[in-house]
Coordinates of N, CA and C in Angstrom, one line a residue:
Q241 N 41.7 63.2 111.5 CA 40.7 62.9 112.6 C 39.8 61.8 112.3
V242 N 39.7 60.8 113.2 CA 38.8 59.7 112.9 C 37.3 60.1 113.1
Q243 N 36.5 59.7 112.1 CA 35.1 60.1 112.1 C 34.3 59.0 111.5
L244 N 33.1 58.7 112.1 CA 32.2 57.8 111.6 C 30.9 58.5 111.4
V245 N 30.3 58.4 110.2 CA 29.1 59.1 109.9 C 28.0 58.2 109.4
E246 N 26.9 58.1 110.2 CA 25.8 57.2 109.8 C 24.8 57.9 108.9
S247 N 24.2 57.2 108.1 CA 23.1 57.7 107.2 C 22.1 56.6 106.9
G248 N 21.0 57.0 106.4 CA 20.0 56.1 105.9 C 18.8 55.9 106.8
G249 N 18.8 56.5 108.0 CA 17.7 56.4 108.9 C 16.5 57.2 108.4
G250 N 15.3 57.0 109.0 CA 14.1 57.7 108.6 C 12.9 57.0 109.2
L251 N 11.8 57.4 108.6 CA 10.5 56.8 109.0 C 10.1 55.7 108.0
V252 N 9.7 54.6 108.6 CA 9.3 53.5 107.8 C 8.1 52.8 108.4
Q253 N 7.2 52.2 107.6 CA 6.0 51.5 108.2 C 6.4 50.1 108.7
P254 N 5.7 49.6 109.6 CA 6.0 48.2 110.1 C 6.0 47.3 108.9
G255 N 6.9 46.4 108.9 CA 7.1 45.4 107.8 C 8.0 45.9 106.7
G256 N 8.4 47.2 106.8 CA 9.3 47.8 105.8 C 10.7 47.5 106.0
S257 N 11.5 48.1 105.1 CA 13.0 47.9 105.2 C 13.7 49.2 105.1
L258 N 14.9 49.2 105.6 CA 15.8 50.3 105.5 C 17.3 49.8 105.5
R259 N 18.1 50.5 104.8 CA 19.5 50.2 104.9 C 20.3 51.4 105.5
L260 N 21.0 51.1 106.6 CA 21.8 52.1 107.2 C 23.3 52.0 106.7
S261 N 24.0 53.1 106.5 CA 25.4 53.1 106.2 C 26.2 53.8 107.2
C262 N 27.4 53.5 107.4 CA 28.3 54.2 108.3 C 29.7 54.3 107.5
A263 N 30.0 55.5 107.1 CA 31.2 55.8 106.4 C 32.3 56.3 107.4
A264 N 33.4 55.7 107.2 CA 34.6 56.1 108.1 C 35.5 57.0 107.3
S265 N 36.1 57.9 108.0 CA 37.2 58.8 107.5 C 38.2 59.0 108.6
G266 N 39.4 59.3 108.1 CA 40.5 59.4 109.1 C 41.2 58.1 109.3
F267 N 40.8 57.0 108.7 CA 41.4 55.7 108.8 C 42.1 55.4 107.5
T268 N 43.2 54.7 107.5 CA 43.6 54.1 106.3 C 42.8 52.8 106.0
I269 N 42.8 52.4 104.8 CA 42.0 51.1 104.5 C 42.6 50.0 105.3
S270 N 43.9 49.9 105.5 CA 44.5 48.9 106.3 C 44.1 48.9 107.7
D271 N 44.1 50.1 108.3 CA 43.6 50.2 109.7 C 42.1 49.8 109.8
Y272 N 41.3 50.4 108.9 CA 39.9 50.1 108.9 C 39.6 48.6 108.9
S273 N 40.4 47.9 108.0 CA 40.2 46.5 107.9 C 40.4 45.7 109.1
D274 N 41.2 46.3 110.1 CA 41.5 45.6 111.3 C 40.4 45.7 112.4
Y275 N 39.5 46.7 112.1 CA 38.5 47.0 113.2 C 37.3 46.1 113.1
T276 N 36.8 45.7 114.2 CA 35.5 45.1 114.3 C 34.5 46.2 114.2
M277 N 33.5 46.1 113.4 CA 32.5 47.2 113.2 C 31.2 46.7 113.8
K278 N 30.5 47.6 114.5 CA 29.3 47.2 115.2 C 28.2 48.2 115.0
W279 N 27.0 47.8 115.1 CA 25.8 48.7 115.2 C 25.2 48.5 116.5
Y280 N 24.9 49.6 117.2 CA 24.1 49.6 118.4 C 22.9 50.4 118.2
R281 N 22.0 50.3 119.1 CA 20.8 51.2 119.1 C 20.4 51.5 120.6
Q282 N 19.7 52.7 120.7 CA 19.4 53.2 122.0 C 18.0 53.9 121.9
T283 N 17.2 53.6 122.9 CA 16.0 54.4 123.1 C 16.0 55.1 124.4
P284 N 15.3 56.2 124.5 CA 15.3 57.0 125.8 C 15.1 56.2 127.0
G285 N 16.0 56.4 128.0 CA 15.8 55.7 129.3 C 16.4 54.3 129.3
K286 N 16.9 53.8 128.2 CA 17.4 52.4 128.1 C 18.9 52.4 127.8
E287 N 19.6 51.3 128.1 CA 21.0 51.2 127.8 C 21.2 51.0 126.3
R288 N 22.3 51.3 125.8 CA 22.6 51.1 124.4 C 22.7 49.5 124.2
E289 N 22.1 49.1 123.2 CA 21.9 47.6 122.9 C 22.8 47.3 121.6
L290 N 23.6 46.2 121.7 CA 24.3 45.8 120.6 C 23.4 45.1 119.6
V291 N 23.3 45.5 118.4 CA 22.4 45.0 117.4 C 23.1 44.0 116.5
A292 N 24.3 44.3 116.0 CA 25.1 43.4 115.2 C 26.5 43.8 115.1
R293 N 27.4 42.9 114.8 CA 28.8 43.2 114.7 C 29.4 42.3 113.6
I294 N 30.5 42.8 113.0 CA 31.1 42.0 112.0 C 32.6 42.2 112.2
T295 N 33.3 41.0 112.2 CA 34.7 41.0 112.5 C 35.6 41.5 111.4
S296 N 36.8 41.8 111.7 CA 37.8 42.3 110.7 C 38.2 41.2 109.8
V297 N 38.5 40.0 110.4 CA 39.0 38.9 109.6 C 37.9 38.0 109.2
G298 N 37.7 37.8 108.0 CA 36.7 36.9 107.6 C 35.3 37.5 107.5
G299 N 35.1 38.6 108.1 CA 33.8 39.3 108.0 C 32.7 38.4 108.7
V300 N 33.0 37.8 109.8 CA 32.0 37.0 110.5 C 31.1 37.9 111.3
A301 N 29.8 37.6 111.1 CA 28.8 38.4 111.7 C 28.0 37.7 112.8
D302 N 27.6 38.5 113.8 CA 26.6 37.9 114.7 C 25.7 39.0 115.1
Y303 N 24.5 38.6 115.7 CA 23.4 39.5 115.9 C 22.8 39.4 117.3
G304 N 22.2 40.4 117.7 CA 21.3 40.4 118.9 C 20.1 39.5 118.6
D305 N 19.6 38.9 119.7 CA 18.5 37.9 119.5 C 17.3 38.6 118.9
S306 N 17.1 39.9 119.2 CA 15.9 40.6 118.8 C 15.8 40.9 117.3
V307 N 17.0 40.8 116.6 CA 17.1 41.1 115.2 C 17.5 40.0 114.3
K308 N 17.8 38.8 114.9 CA 18.3 37.7 114.1 C 17.2 37.3 113.1
G309 N 17.7 37.1 111.9 CA 16.8 36.7 110.8 C 16.2 37.8 110.1
R310 N 16.3 39.0 110.6 CA 15.7 40.2 110.0 C 16.8 41.3 109.5
F311 N 17.9 41.4 110.3 CA 18.9 42.3 110.0 C 20.1 41.6 109.4
T312 N 20.9 42.3 108.5 CA 22.1 41.8 108.0 C 23.1 42.9 108.0
I313 N 24.3 42.6 108.6 CA 25.4 43.5 108.6 C 26.4 43.1 107.6
S314 N 27.0 44.1 106.9 CA 28.0 43.8 105.9 C 29.0 45.0 105.9
R315 N 30.2 44.7 105.3 CA 31.2 45.8 105.2 C 31.9 45.8 103.9
N316 N 32.3 46.9 103.5 CA 33.1 47.1 102.3 C 34.4 47.8 102.8
N317 N 35.5 47.1 102.9 CA 36.7 47.7 103.5 C 37.3 48.7 102.5
A318 N 37.2 48.5 101.2 CA 37.7 49.4 100.3 C 37.0 50.8 100.3
K319 N 35.7 50.7 100.7 CA 35.0 52.0 100.8 C 35.0 52.5 102.3
K320 N 35.5 51.7 103.2 CA 35.5 52.0 104.6 C 34.1 52.3 105.1
T321 N 33.2 51.4 104.7 CA 31.8 51.6 105.0 C 31.2 50.2 105.6
V322 N 30.4 50.4 106.6 CA 29.7 49.2 107.1 C 28.2 49.5 106.9
Y323 N 27.4 48.5 106.7 CA 26.0 48.6 106.4 C 25.2 47.8 107.3
L324 N 23.9 48.2 107.5 CA 23.0 47.4 108.3 C 21.7 47.4 107.5
H325 N 21.4 46.2 106.9 CA 20.2 46.1 106.1 C 19.1 45.5 107.0
M326 N 18.0 46.3 107.2 CA 17.0 45.9 108.2 C 15.7 45.6 107.4
T327 N 15.2 44.5 107.7 CA 13.9 44.1 107.0 C 12.9 43.7 108.1
S328 N 11.6 43.5 107.7 CA 10.5 43.2 108.6 C 10.6 44.0 109.8
L329 N 10.7 45.3 109.6 CA 10.9 46.2 110.8 C 9.6 46.3 111.6
K330 N 9.8 46.4 112.9 CA 8.8 46.4 113.9 C 8.8 47.8 114.7
P331 N 7.7 48.2 115.3 CA 7.8 49.4 116.0 C 8.8 49.4 117.1
E332 N 9.1 48.2 117.7 CA 10.1 48.1 118.7 C 11.5 48.3 118.2
D333 N 11.7 48.3 116.9 CA 13.0 48.6 116.3 C 13.3 50.1 116.3
T334 N 12.3 50.9 116.7 CA 12.5 52.4 116.7 C 13.6 52.7 117.7
A335 N 14.6 53.5 117.3 CA 15.7 53.8 118.1 C 16.7 54.7 117.4
V336 N 17.6 55.3 118.1 CA 18.8 55.9 117.4 C 19.8 54.8 117.2
Y337 N 20.3 54.7 116.0 CA 21.2 53.6 115.7 C 22.6 54.2 115.5
Y338 N 23.6 53.6 116.2 CA 25.0 54.1 116.3 C 25.9 53.1 115.7
C339 N 26.9 53.6 115.0 CA 28.0 52.8 114.4 C 29.2 52.9 115.4
N340 N 29.9 51.8 115.5 CA 31.0 51.8 116.4 C 32.2 51.0 115.7
A341 N 33.4 51.5 115.9 CA 34.6 50.8 115.4 C 35.4 50.5 116.6
F342 N 35.9 49.2 116.7 CA 36.6 48.8 117.9 C 37.8 47.9 117.4
Y343 N 38.9 48.1 118.1 CA 40.1 47.4 117.9 C 40.7 47.0 119.2
A344 N 40.6 45.7 119.6 CA 41.0 45.2 120.9 C 42.5 45.4 121.2
M345 N 43.3 45.3 120.2 CA 44.8 45.3 120.5 C 45.2 46.7 121.1
T346 N 44.5 47.8 120.7 CA 44.8 49.1 121.2 C 43.7 49.7 122.0
S347 N 42.7 49.0 122.2 CA 41.5 49.5 122.9 C 40.9 50.7 122.2
F348 N 41.1 50.8 120.9 CA 40.5 51.9 120.1 C 39.0 51.7 120.0
N349 N 38.3 52.8 120.2 CA 36.8 52.7 120.3 C 36.3 54.0 119.8
A350 N 35.6 54.0 118.7 CA 35.1 55.3 118.1 C 33.6 55.1 117.8
W351 N 32.8 56.2 117.9 CA 31.4 56.2 117.7 C 31.0 57.2 116.7
G352 N 29.9 56.9 116.0 CA 29.3 57.9 115.1 C 28.3 58.7 115.9
Q353 N 27.6 59.7 115.3 CA 26.7 60.5 116.0 C 25.3 60.0 116.1
G354 N 25.0 58.9 115.3 CA 23.7 58.3 115.4 C 22.8 58.7 114.3
T355 N 21.9 57.8 113.9 CA 20.8 58.1 113.0 C 19.5 57.5 113.5
Q356 N 18.4 58.3 113.4 CA 17.1 57.9 114.0 C 16.4 57.0 113.0
V357 N 15.9 55.9 113.5 CA 15.0 55.0 112.8 C 13.7 55.0 113.5
T358 N 12.6 55.3 112.8 CA 11.3 55.3 113.4 C 10.4 54.4 112.6
V359 N 9.8 53.4 113.3 CA 9.0 52.4 112.6 C 7.6 52.7 113.1
S360 N 6.7 53.2 112.3 CA 5.4 53.6 112.7 C 4.4 53.7 111.5
S361 N 3.2 53.3 111.7 CA 2.2 53.5 110.6 C 1.5 54.9 110.7

């Protein structure tokens, strides 16, 4: 059974840093390597927002405008894990962060359960 499990969320002061992890299970390394991995976030009453994504081939990353220059997405295919390193955190980064695996060829689309990030003094 395919499963994505996020970890690393918590409470951090403004200006601080956190690293989120998303570990995949139920995938082979070969399958996992084919998937585009994404991080989204959501706050109550708002639509889920794409924060960052990293492609399967070449590991090319791109970011939402609100996090450019502060967040870095990376992946370790051998560990079937994607990371989101967040720096210079702001209160408006407070949200539940979700990991997503997507494969366009088969329309495969899987989500984790989310991890809460709270930025507050």
